[in-house]
């Protein structure tokens, strides 16, 4: 994710930075991976406002993200897209069989790259593999807490955790908050 900074033409412009969307693919989202996202504008089941100051905004669709990464076939990155439902960009992947899926796009992943999932994958951005096969000291994201459940930790834009140690069937991970957490070594991280 690139950041664009402005020249200090005025005092308020001096520190101003914005997200640079030039890295995104200029395409519509994949129709098969969209779901409707209903707004409730702070209203409960009776239709009464229970949370104030909610409502309005653009109509959005939910992008179905593959947090589990069970498909071990190599997938090519078709493009990097914007997701209104999260801070991170998402990458559209397509396998040789034609299956498409969205994953969270890490820094360094570009259109045309190939990503792998499984124990024999390389240590490169976008590849998902079990903690057993990740070397100590590697920066990771999209961390599973329970085997097969899918990534639950470190999914926001610009955050990463570090694998600190592996012992007694657990991997010690330092989260962005500084918390150290033990996670089973058969869980997957990206």
Short mmCIF file of N, CA and C in Angstrom, two decimals:
data_model
loop_
_atom_site.label_atom_id
_atom_site.label_comp_id
_atom_site.label_asym_id
_atom_site.label_seq_id
_atom_site.Cartn_x
_atom_site.Cartn_y
_atom_site.Cartn_z
N UNK A 1 0.85 -1.18 0.00
CA UNK A 1 0.00 0.00 0.00
C UNK A 1 0.90 1.24 0.00
N UNK A 2 0.81 1.99 -1.06
CA UNK A 2 1.66 3.18 -1.19
C UNK A 2 0.99 4.38 -0.52
N UNK A 3 1.80 5.30 -0.04
CA UNK A 3 1.30 6.51 0.60
C UNK A 3 1.82 7.72 -0.17
N UNK A 4 0.90 8.64 -0.49
CA UNK A 4 1.25 9.83 -1.23
C UNK A 4 1.36 10.99 -0.24
N UNK A 5 2.49 11.73 -0.25
CA UNK A 5 2.63 12.88 0.63
C UNK A 5 2.66 14.15 -0.22
N UNK A 6 2.15 15.24 0.35
CA UNK A 6 2.04 16.49 -0.38
C UNK A 6 3.19 17.43 -0.04
N UNK A 7 3.47 18.37 -0.95
CA UNK A 7 4.45 19.41 -0.68
C UNK A 7 3.84 20.41 0.31
N UNK A 8 4.65 20.98 1.21
CA UNK A 8 4.10 21.89 2.22
C UNK A 8 3.75 23.28 1.67
N UNK A 9 2.69 23.35 0.86
CA UNK A 9 2.27 24.64 0.30
C UNK A 9 1.55 25.50 1.33
N UNK A 10 0.90 24.86 2.33
CA UNK A 10 0.26 25.56 3.43
C UNK A 10 0.61 24.82 4.72
N UNK A 11 0.41 25.43 5.89
CA UNK A 11 0.72 24.73 7.13
C UNK A 11 -0.03 23.40 7.30
N UNK A 12 -1.29 23.35 6.85
CA UNK A 12 -2.07 22.12 7.00
C UNK A 12 -1.63 21.03 6.02
N UNK A 13 -1.07 21.43 4.88
CA UNK A 13 -0.60 20.45 3.89
C UNK A 13 0.76 19.85 4.27
N UNK A 14 1.49 20.46 5.21
CA UNK A 14 2.86 20.06 5.53
C UNK A 14 2.97 18.58 5.90
N UNK A 15 2.08 18.08 6.76
CA UNK A 15 2.16 16.69 7.23
C UNK A 15 1.14 15.79 6.52
N UNK A 16 0.44 16.31 5.50
CA UNK A 16 -0.67 15.57 4.91
C UNK A 16 -0.21 14.39 4.06
N UNK A 17 -0.77 13.22 4.34
CA UNK A 17 -0.52 12.03 3.53
C UNK A 17 -1.86 11.35 3.24
N UNK A 18 -1.98 10.76 2.06
CA UNK A 18 -3.18 10.02 1.69
C UNK A 18 -2.77 8.70 1.04
N UNK A 19 -3.70 7.78 0.98
CA UNK A 19 -3.45 6.50 0.34
C UNK A 19 -3.38 6.68 -1.17
N UNK A 20 -2.39 6.04 -1.78
CA UNK A 20 -2.24 6.10 -3.24
C UNK A 20 -2.92 4.88 -3.85
N UNK A 21 -3.98 5.12 -4.58
CA UNK A 21 -4.77 4.03 -5.15
C UNK A 21 -4.25 3.57 -6.51
N UNK A 22 -3.08 4.04 -6.93
CA UNK A 22 -2.57 3.69 -8.26
C UNK A 22 -2.19 2.22 -8.36
N UNK A 23 -1.98 1.54 -7.22
CA UNK A 23 -1.60 0.12 -7.26
C UNK A 23 -2.81 -0.79 -7.49
N UNK A 24 -4.02 -0.24 -7.39
CA UNK A 24 -5.22 -1.05 -7.52
C UNK A 24 -5.56 -1.33 -8.98
N UNK A 25 -6.17 -2.50 -9.22
CA UNK A 25 -6.64 -2.86 -10.55
C UNK A 25 -7.91 -2.08 -10.85
N UNK A 26 -8.02 -1.59 -12.07
CA UNK A 26 -9.19 -0.80 -12.46
C UNK A 26 -10.28 -1.73 -13.02
N UNK A 27 -10.77 -2.62 -12.16
CA UNK A 27 -11.79 -3.58 -12.59
C UNK A 27 -12.93 -3.61 -11.57
N UNK A 28 -14.07 -4.14 -12.01
CA UNK A 28 -15.20 -4.35 -11.11
C UNK A 28 -14.89 -5.57 -10.24
N UNK A 29 -15.47 -5.64 -9.03
CA UNK A 29 -15.23 -6.82 -8.19
C UNK A 29 -15.83 -8.08 -8.81
N UNK A 30 -15.29 -9.24 -8.45
CA UNK A 30 -15.75 -10.54 -8.97
C UNK A 30 -17.17 -10.81 -8.45
N UNK A 31 -18.14 -10.93 -9.39
CA UNK A 31 -19.56 -11.07 -9.03
C UNK A 31 -19.83 -12.30 -8.16
N UNK A 32 -19.14 -13.41 -8.45
CA UNK A 32 -19.41 -14.65 -7.71
C UNK A 32 -18.94 -14.59 -6.26
N UNK A 33 -18.10 -13.60 -5.92
CA UNK A 33 -17.56 -13.49 -4.57
C UNK A 33 -18.17 -12.32 -3.80
N UNK A 34 -19.35 -11.83 -4.26
CA UNK A 34 -20.02 -10.72 -3.58
C UNK A 34 -21.28 -11.21 -2.89
N UNK A 35 -21.59 -10.60 -1.75
CA UNK A 35 -22.83 -10.87 -1.04
C UNK A 35 -23.47 -9.54 -0.66
N UNK A 36 -24.80 -9.48 -0.56
CA UNK A 36 -25.43 -8.23 -0.14
C UNK A 36 -25.08 -7.93 1.32
N UNK A 37 -24.99 -6.64 1.64
CA UNK A 37 -24.66 -6.21 3.00
C UNK A 37 -25.74 -5.22 3.42
N UNK A 38 -26.63 -5.68 4.32
CA UNK A 38 -27.78 -4.85 4.72
C UNK A 38 -27.37 -3.88 5.83
N UNK A 39 -27.87 -2.65 5.71
CA UNK A 39 -27.63 -1.67 6.77
C UNK A 39 -28.83 -1.67 7.71
N UNK A 40 -28.59 -1.44 9.01
CA UNK A 40 -29.72 -1.34 9.91
C UNK A 40 -29.81 0.04 10.57
N UNK A 41 -28.90 0.94 10.24
CA UNK A 41 -28.95 2.34 10.66
C UNK A 41 -29.18 2.54 12.15
N UNK A 42 -28.65 1.63 12.98
CA UNK A 42 -28.77 1.76 14.43
C UNK A 42 -30.13 1.37 14.97
N UNK A 43 -30.94 0.67 14.17
CA UNK A 43 -32.28 0.28 14.60
C UNK A 43 -32.30 -1.18 15.06
N UNK A 44 -33.16 -1.48 16.04
CA UNK A 44 -33.28 -2.85 16.53
C UNK A 44 -34.37 -3.59 15.75
N UNK A 45 -34.79 -4.77 16.23
CA UNK A 45 -35.77 -5.58 15.51
C UNK A 45 -37.16 -4.94 15.48
N UNK A 46 -37.42 -3.98 16.37
CA UNK A 46 -38.71 -3.28 16.35
C UNK A 46 -38.67 -2.05 15.45
N UNK A 47 -37.52 -1.73 14.89
CA UNK A 47 -37.41 -0.58 14.02
C UNK A 47 -37.12 0.72 14.75
N UNK A 48 -36.86 0.64 16.05
CA UNK A 48 -36.58 1.84 16.84
C UNK A 48 -35.09 2.10 16.88
N UNK A 49 -34.71 3.38 16.82
CA UNK A 49 -33.29 3.73 16.88
C UNK A 49 -32.78 3.49 18.30
N UNK A 50 -31.82 2.55 18.42
CA UNK A 50 -31.23 2.25 19.73
C UNK A 50 -29.79 2.77 19.80
N UNK A 51 -29.17 3.01 18.65
CA UNK A 51 -27.83 3.61 18.60
C UNK A 51 -27.94 4.85 17.74
N UNK A 52 -27.63 6.01 18.33
CA UNK A 52 -27.82 7.26 17.60
C UNK A 52 -26.65 7.54 16.65
N UNK A 53 -26.87 8.47 15.73
CA UNK A 53 -25.85 8.97 14.81
C UNK A 53 -25.32 7.90 13.85
N UNK A 54 -26.16 6.97 13.46
CA UNK A 54 -25.79 5.99 12.46
C UNK A 54 -26.68 6.19 11.24
N UNK A 55 -26.20 5.76 10.08
CA UNK A 55 -27.05 5.80 8.89
C UNK A 55 -26.41 6.56 7.76
N UNK A 56 -26.99 6.42 6.57
CA UNK A 56 -26.44 7.05 5.37
C UNK A 56 -25.28 6.26 4.84
N UNK A 57 -24.45 6.91 4.04
CA UNK A 57 -23.27 6.25 3.48
C UNK A 57 -23.56 5.58 2.16
N UNK A 58 -22.51 5.11 1.52
CA UNK A 58 -22.64 4.45 0.23
C UNK A 58 -23.12 3.01 0.40
N UNK A 59 -23.81 2.53 -0.63
CA UNK A 59 -24.24 1.14 -0.65
C UNK A 59 -22.99 0.29 -0.86
N UNK A 60 -22.85 -0.79 -0.08
CA UNK A 60 -21.67 -1.65 -0.17
C UNK A 60 -22.09 -3.10 -0.33
N UNK A 61 -21.22 -3.88 -0.95
CA UNK A 61 -21.41 -5.32 -1.01
C UNK A 61 -20.26 -5.96 -0.24
N UNK A 62 -20.54 -7.10 0.39
CA UNK A 62 -19.50 -7.80 1.16
C UNK A 62 -18.69 -8.69 0.22
N UNK A 63 -17.37 -8.60 0.30
CA UNK A 63 -16.49 -9.47 -0.47
C UNK A 63 -16.18 -10.71 0.36
N UNK A 64 -16.40 -11.90 -0.19
CA UNK A 64 -16.14 -13.15 0.53
C UNK A 64 -14.64 -13.43 0.47
N UNK A 65 -13.98 -13.34 1.63
CA UNK A 65 -12.54 -13.52 1.73
C UNK A 65 -12.23 -14.94 2.18
N UNK A 66 -11.25 -15.57 1.55
CA UNK A 66 -10.82 -16.92 1.92
C UNK A 66 -9.76 -16.81 3.01
N UNK A 67 -10.18 -16.92 4.26
CA UNK A 67 -9.24 -16.87 5.38
C UNK A 67 -8.65 -18.24 5.69
N UNK A 68 -9.24 -19.32 5.15
CA UNK A 68 -8.82 -20.67 5.51
C UNK A 68 -7.68 -21.20 4.64
N UNK A 69 -7.65 -20.80 3.37
CA UNK A 69 -6.58 -21.18 2.43
C UNK A 69 -6.40 -22.70 2.37
N UNK A 70 -7.49 -23.43 2.14
CA UNK A 70 -7.43 -24.90 2.09
C UNK A 70 -6.99 -25.41 0.74
N UNK A 71 -7.23 -24.63 -0.34
CA UNK A 71 -6.88 -25.08 -1.69
C UNK A 71 -5.36 -24.99 -1.88
N UNK A 72 -4.70 -26.13 -2.05
CA UNK A 72 -3.24 -26.15 -2.14
C UNK A 72 -2.72 -25.95 -3.56
N UNK A 73 -3.63 -25.80 -4.54
CA UNK A 73 -3.19 -25.57 -5.91
C UNK A 73 -2.59 -24.17 -6.03
N UNK A 74 -1.51 -24.02 -6.82
CA UNK A 74 -0.94 -22.67 -6.99
C UNK A 74 -1.96 -21.75 -7.65
N UNK A 75 -2.00 -20.50 -7.19
CA UNK A 75 -2.97 -19.54 -7.70
C UNK A 75 -2.25 -18.30 -8.18
N UNK A 76 -2.73 -17.75 -9.30
CA UNK A 76 -2.14 -16.54 -9.86
C UNK A 76 -2.93 -15.33 -9.39
N UNK A 77 -2.23 -14.25 -9.05
CA UNK A 77 -2.89 -13.01 -8.62
C UNK A 77 -3.37 -12.28 -9.87
N UNK A 78 -4.69 -12.14 -9.99
CA UNK A 78 -5.26 -11.44 -11.14
C UNK A 78 -5.15 -9.94 -10.93
N UNK A 79 -5.42 -9.48 -9.70
CA UNK A 79 -5.33 -8.05 -9.42
C UNK A 79 -5.49 -7.75 -7.94
N UNK A 80 -5.10 -6.55 -7.57
CA UNK A 80 -5.26 -6.06 -6.21
C UNK A 80 -6.46 -5.09 -6.22
N UNK A 81 -7.41 -5.28 -5.29
CA UNK A 81 -8.63 -4.49 -5.29
C UNK A 81 -8.87 -3.82 -3.95
N UNK A 82 -9.72 -2.80 -3.97
CA UNK A 82 -10.14 -2.08 -2.78
C UNK A 82 -11.30 -2.84 -2.14
N UNK A 83 -11.34 -2.89 -0.82
CA UNK A 83 -12.45 -3.50 -0.10
C UNK A 83 -13.03 -2.47 0.87
N UNK A 84 -14.29 -2.08 0.70
CA UNK A 84 -14.88 -1.08 1.60
C UNK A 84 -15.12 -1.59 3.01
N UNK A 85 -15.03 -2.89 3.22
CA UNK A 85 -15.35 -3.49 4.51
C UNK A 85 -14.14 -3.68 5.41
N UNK A 86 -12.93 -3.37 4.93
CA UNK A 86 -11.73 -3.55 5.74
C UNK A 86 -10.67 -2.53 5.32
N UNK A 87 -9.66 -2.34 6.16
CA UNK A 87 -8.62 -1.36 5.85
C UNK A 87 -7.62 -1.89 4.84
N UNK A 88 -7.42 -3.20 4.80
CA UNK A 88 -6.44 -3.79 3.90
C UNK A 88 -7.01 -3.95 2.49
N UNK A 89 -6.13 -3.94 1.50
CA UNK A 89 -6.54 -4.27 0.14
C UNK A 89 -6.71 -5.79 0.05
N UNK A 90 -7.41 -6.23 -0.98
CA UNK A 90 -7.59 -7.67 -1.19
C UNK A 90 -7.06 -8.05 -2.56
N UNK A 91 -6.61 -9.29 -2.68
CA UNK A 91 -6.06 -9.80 -3.94
C UNK A 91 -7.01 -10.86 -4.49
N UNK A 92 -7.32 -10.76 -5.79
CA UNK A 92 -8.14 -11.76 -6.45
C UNK A 92 -7.23 -12.83 -7.01
N UNK A 93 -7.42 -14.08 -6.56
CA UNK A 93 -6.60 -15.20 -7.01
C UNK A 93 -7.40 -16.10 -7.93
N UNK A 94 -6.71 -16.74 -8.88
CA UNK A 94 -7.35 -17.72 -9.75
C UNK A 94 -6.43 -18.91 -9.91
N UNK A 95 -6.96 -20.12 -9.63
CA UNK A 95 -6.17 -21.35 -9.81
C UNK A 95 -6.21 -21.77 -11.27
N UNK A 96 -5.40 -22.76 -11.61
CA UNK A 96 -5.39 -23.27 -13.00
C UNK A 96 -6.72 -23.90 -13.35
N UNK A 97 -7.46 -24.41 -12.35
CA UNK A 97 -8.77 -25.01 -12.58
C UNK A 97 -9.85 -23.95 -12.81
N UNK A 98 -9.52 -22.68 -12.59
CA UNK A 98 -10.45 -21.59 -12.82
C UNK A 98 -11.18 -21.10 -11.59
N UNK A 99 -10.88 -21.68 -10.40
CA UNK A 99 -11.52 -21.25 -9.16
C UNK A 99 -10.95 -19.90 -8.74
N UNK A 100 -11.86 -18.98 -8.37
CA UNK A 100 -11.43 -17.65 -7.94
C UNK A 100 -11.70 -17.46 -6.46
N UNK A 101 -10.85 -16.68 -5.81
CA UNK A 101 -11.05 -16.37 -4.39
C UNK A 101 -10.33 -15.06 -4.07
N UNK A 102 -10.82 -14.42 -3.00
CA UNK A 102 -10.17 -13.20 -2.49
C UNK A 102 -9.35 -13.57 -1.25
N UNK A 103 -8.16 -12.97 -1.12
CA UNK A 103 -7.36 -13.08 0.10
C UNK A 103 -6.88 -11.68 0.46
N UNK A 104 -6.45 -11.51 1.70
CA UNK A 104 -5.89 -10.22 2.12
C UNK A 104 -4.54 -10.06 1.43
N UNK A 105 -4.34 -8.90 0.80
CA UNK A 105 -3.11 -8.66 0.04
C UNK A 105 -2.01 -8.10 0.93
N UNK A 106 -0.90 -8.82 1.09
CA UNK A 106 0.22 -8.26 1.88
C UNK A 106 1.05 -7.29 1.04
N UNK A 107 1.91 -6.53 1.70
CA UNK A 107 2.82 -5.63 1.00
C UNK A 107 3.78 -6.47 0.17
N UNK A 108 3.99 -6.10 -1.08
CA UNK A 108 4.92 -6.83 -1.94
C UNK A 108 4.23 -7.81 -2.88
N UNK A 109 2.91 -7.99 -2.74
CA UNK A 109 2.17 -8.87 -3.64
C UNK A 109 1.63 -8.03 -4.79
N UNK A 110 1.92 -8.45 -6.03
CA UNK A 110 1.51 -7.69 -7.21
C UNK A 110 0.74 -8.59 -8.17
N UNK A 111 0.02 -7.96 -9.08
CA UNK A 111 -0.71 -8.71 -10.11
C UNK A 111 0.29 -9.49 -10.95
N UNK A 112 -0.04 -10.74 -11.24
CA UNK A 112 0.84 -11.60 -12.02
C UNK A 112 1.67 -12.55 -11.17
N UNK A 113 1.78 -12.29 -9.86
CA UNK A 113 2.53 -13.19 -8.97
C UNK A 113 1.76 -14.49 -8.79
N UNK A 114 2.46 -15.52 -8.36
CA UNK A 114 1.84 -16.80 -8.05
C UNK A 114 2.01 -17.06 -6.56
N UNK A 115 0.90 -17.43 -5.89
CA UNK A 115 0.96 -17.74 -4.46
C UNK A 115 0.65 -19.21 -4.24
N UNK A 116 1.25 -19.75 -3.20
CA UNK A 116 1.10 -21.16 -2.87
C UNK A 116 0.58 -21.30 -1.45
N UNK A 117 -0.06 -22.43 -1.18
CA UNK A 117 -0.55 -22.72 0.16
C UNK A 117 -0.19 -24.17 0.47
N UNK A 118 0.32 -24.40 1.65
CA UNK A 118 0.69 -25.76 2.04
C UNK A 118 2.06 -25.79 2.68
N UNK A 119 2.43 -26.95 3.18
CA UNK A 119 3.67 -27.11 3.94
C UNK A 119 4.92 -26.88 3.11
N UNK A 120 4.83 -27.10 1.79
CA UNK A 120 6.03 -26.98 0.94
C UNK A 120 6.17 -25.61 0.27
N UNK A 121 5.35 -24.63 0.67
CA UNK A 121 5.40 -23.30 0.05
C UNK A 121 6.65 -22.54 0.51
N UNK A 122 7.15 -21.64 -0.36
CA UNK A 122 8.30 -20.80 -0.03
C UNK A 122 7.89 -19.72 0.97
N UNK A 123 8.91 -19.08 1.58
CA UNK A 123 8.66 -17.97 2.49
C UNK A 123 8.65 -16.68 1.67
N UNK A 124 7.49 -16.39 1.06
CA UNK A 124 7.32 -15.20 0.23
C UNK A 124 5.99 -14.56 0.56
N UNK A 125 5.81 -13.25 0.30
CA UNK A 125 4.53 -12.59 0.60
C UNK A 125 3.36 -13.26 -0.10
N UNK A 126 2.31 -13.55 0.66
CA UNK A 126 1.09 -14.14 0.12
C UNK A 126 1.00 -15.64 0.27
N UNK A 127 2.13 -16.32 0.52
CA UNK A 127 2.11 -17.78 0.68
C UNK A 127 1.66 -18.13 2.10
N UNK A 128 0.78 -19.15 2.21
CA UNK A 128 0.27 -19.58 3.51
C UNK A 128 0.81 -20.96 3.83
N UNK A 129 1.37 -21.10 5.03
CA UNK A 129 1.92 -22.39 5.44
C UNK A 129 1.83 -22.56 6.95
N UNK A 130 1.92 -23.82 7.44
CA UNK A 130 1.84 -24.06 8.88
C UNK A 130 3.05 -23.48 9.61
N UNK A 131 2.86 -23.19 10.90
CA UNK A 131 3.95 -22.66 11.72
C UNK A 131 5.16 -23.60 11.75
N UNK A 132 4.93 -24.90 11.61
CA UNK A 132 6.03 -25.87 11.61
C UNK A 132 7.06 -25.55 10.53
N UNK A 133 6.58 -25.02 9.40
CA UNK A 133 7.45 -24.77 8.24
C UNK A 133 7.90 -23.32 8.11
N UNK A 134 7.51 -22.46 9.05
CA UNK A 134 7.91 -21.05 8.99
C UNK A 134 9.13 -20.85 9.88
N UNK A 135 10.22 -20.26 9.37
CA UNK A 135 11.40 -20.04 10.22
C UNK A 135 11.15 -18.98 11.30
N UNK A 136 11.82 -19.15 12.42
CA UNK A 136 11.69 -18.21 13.53
C UNK A 136 12.21 -16.84 13.10
N UNK A 137 11.49 -15.79 13.48
CA UNK A 137 11.86 -14.42 13.12
C UNK A 137 11.09 -13.87 11.94
N UNK A 138 10.32 -14.72 11.25
CA UNK A 138 9.58 -14.28 10.06
C UNK A 138 8.39 -13.40 10.46
N UNK A 139 8.13 -12.37 9.65
CA UNK A 139 6.97 -11.51 9.86
C UNK A 139 5.76 -12.16 9.16
N UNK A 140 4.64 -12.28 9.87
CA UNK A 140 3.47 -13.01 9.36
C UNK A 140 2.20 -12.20 9.61
N UNK A 141 1.11 -12.61 8.93
CA UNK A 141 -0.21 -12.04 9.18
C UNK A 141 -1.26 -13.10 8.92
N UNK A 142 -2.55 -12.78 9.13
CA UNK A 142 -3.67 -13.70 8.90
C UNK A 142 -3.44 -15.02 9.63
N UNK A 143 -3.34 -14.95 10.95
CA UNK A 143 -2.94 -16.09 11.77
C UNK A 143 -4.16 -16.87 12.26
N UNK A 144 -4.09 -18.20 12.11
CA UNK A 144 -5.12 -19.09 12.63
C UNK A 144 -4.90 -19.32 14.11
N UNK A 145 -6.00 -19.42 14.88
CA UNK A 145 -5.89 -19.77 16.30
C UNK A 145 -6.15 -21.25 16.53
N UNK A 146 -7.03 -21.82 15.72
CA UNK A 146 -7.37 -23.24 15.82
C UNK A 146 -7.23 -23.85 14.43
N UNK A 147 -6.61 -25.03 14.30
CA UNK A 147 -6.37 -25.62 12.97
C UNK A 147 -7.65 -25.76 12.15
N UNK A 148 -7.62 -25.25 10.92
CA UNK A 148 -8.75 -25.36 10.01
C UNK A 148 -9.83 -24.31 10.16
N UNK A 149 -9.72 -23.43 11.17
CA UNK A 149 -10.77 -22.44 11.40
C UNK A 149 -10.62 -21.22 10.50
N UNK A 150 -9.40 -20.93 10.05
CA UNK A 150 -9.18 -19.74 9.23
C UNK A 150 -8.53 -18.63 10.03
N UNK A 151 -7.90 -17.70 9.32
CA UNK A 151 -7.17 -16.61 9.97
C UNK A 151 -8.08 -15.71 10.79
N UNK A 152 -7.68 -15.43 12.03
CA UNK A 152 -8.46 -14.57 12.92
C UNK A 152 -7.65 -13.40 13.45
N UNK A 153 -6.34 -13.52 13.49
CA UNK A 153 -5.50 -12.47 14.07
C UNK A 153 -4.70 -11.76 12.98
N UNK A 154 -4.36 -10.50 13.20
CA UNK A 154 -3.45 -9.70 12.36
C UNK A 154 -3.95 -9.67 10.91
N UNK A 155 -5.14 -9.08 10.72
CA UNK A 155 -5.72 -9.02 9.38
C UNK A 155 -5.89 -7.59 8.87
N UNK A 156 -5.55 -6.60 9.67
CA UNK A 156 -5.74 -5.21 9.28
C UNK A 156 -4.59 -4.74 8.39
N UNK A 157 -4.76 -3.58 7.77
CA UNK A 157 -3.74 -3.05 6.86
C UNK A 157 -2.51 -2.60 7.64
N UNK A 158 -1.33 -2.95 7.14
CA UNK A 158 -0.08 -2.46 7.69
C UNK A 158 0.37 -3.12 8.98
N UNK A 159 -0.33 -4.14 9.45
CA UNK A 159 0.08 -4.81 10.70
C UNK A 159 0.74 -6.14 10.39
N UNK A 160 1.66 -6.53 11.26
CA UNK A 160 2.28 -7.84 11.13
C UNK A 160 2.73 -8.34 12.49
N UNK A 161 2.74 -9.64 12.63
CA UNK A 161 3.21 -10.29 13.85
C UNK A 161 4.55 -10.93 13.54
N UNK A 162 5.28 -11.33 14.58
CA UNK A 162 6.58 -11.97 14.38
C UNK A 162 6.60 -13.30 15.10
N UNK A 163 7.06 -14.33 14.40
CA UNK A 163 7.22 -15.65 15.00
C UNK A 163 8.50 -15.63 15.83
N UNK A 164 8.36 -15.79 17.16
CA UNK A 164 9.49 -15.64 18.07
C UNK A 164 10.18 -16.97 18.38
N UNK A 165 9.39 -18.05 18.59
CA UNK A 165 9.98 -19.34 18.97
C UNK A 165 8.99 -20.46 18.68
N UNK A 166 9.50 -21.69 18.66
CA UNK A 166 8.65 -22.88 18.52
C UNK A 166 9.12 -23.91 19.54
N UNK A 167 8.19 -24.35 20.43
CA UNK A 167 8.55 -25.36 21.43
C UNK A 167 7.31 -26.06 21.95
N UNK A 168 7.45 -27.36 22.24
CA UNK A 168 6.38 -28.19 22.83
C UNK A 168 5.07 -28.16 22.03
N UNK A 169 5.17 -28.14 20.71
CA UNK A 169 3.97 -28.15 19.87
C UNK A 169 3.27 -26.81 19.74
N UNK A 170 3.90 -25.74 20.25
CA UNK A 170 3.31 -24.40 20.15
C UNK A 170 4.31 -23.43 19.54
N UNK A 171 3.76 -22.44 18.85
CA UNK A 171 4.58 -21.36 18.28
C UNK A 171 4.31 -20.11 19.10
N UNK A 172 5.36 -19.44 19.52
CA UNK A 172 5.22 -18.19 20.28
C UNK A 172 5.26 -17.04 19.28
N UNK A 173 4.19 -16.25 19.26
CA UNK A 173 4.03 -15.16 18.29
C UNK A 173 3.90 -13.84 19.03
N UNK A 174 4.65 -12.83 18.59
CA UNK A 174 4.50 -11.48 19.12
C UNK A 174 3.53 -10.72 18.24
N UNK A 175 2.36 -10.36 18.80
CA UNK A 175 1.31 -9.67 18.06
C UNK A 175 1.63 -8.18 17.96
N UNK A 176 0.95 -7.43 17.08
CA UNK A 176 1.23 -6.00 16.92
C UNK A 176 1.07 -5.19 18.22
N UNK A 177 0.23 -5.68 19.13
CA UNK A 177 0.02 -4.99 20.40
C UNK A 177 1.19 -5.18 21.35
N UNK A 178 2.08 -6.14 21.03
CA UNK A 178 3.19 -6.46 21.91
C UNK A 178 2.91 -7.71 22.72
N UNK A 179 1.67 -8.18 22.71
CA UNK A 179 1.30 -9.41 23.43
C UNK A 179 1.99 -10.61 22.82
N UNK A 180 2.49 -11.50 23.67
CA UNK A 180 3.08 -12.76 23.21
C UNK A 180 2.02 -13.85 23.37
N UNK A 181 1.82 -14.63 22.32
CA UNK A 181 0.74 -15.62 22.35
C UNK A 181 1.22 -16.96 21.82
N UNK A 182 0.83 -18.04 22.49
CA UNK A 182 1.14 -19.40 22.04
C UNK A 182 0.04 -19.89 21.11
N UNK A 183 0.43 -20.41 19.95
CA UNK A 183 -0.51 -20.90 18.95
C UNK A 183 -0.03 -22.28 18.51
N UNK A 184 -0.92 -23.27 18.35
CA UNK A 184 -0.49 -24.60 17.92
C UNK A 184 0.27 -24.55 16.60
N UNK A 185 1.35 -25.37 16.48
CA UNK A 185 2.22 -25.29 15.29
C UNK A 185 1.57 -25.80 14.02
N UNK A 186 0.43 -26.53 14.13
CA UNK A 186 -0.24 -26.98 12.91
C UNK A 186 -1.24 -25.96 12.38
N UNK A 187 -1.31 -24.77 13.00
CA UNK A 187 -2.13 -23.67 12.48
C UNK A 187 -1.39 -22.99 11.32
N UNK A 188 -2.15 -22.33 10.46
CA UNK A 188 -1.59 -21.71 9.24
C UNK A 188 -1.46 -20.20 9.44
N UNK A 189 -0.41 -19.62 8.88
CA UNK A 189 -0.23 -18.16 8.83
C UNK A 189 0.25 -17.80 7.44
N UNK A 190 0.06 -16.55 7.04
CA UNK A 190 0.48 -16.09 5.72
C UNK A 190 1.77 -15.30 5.83
#
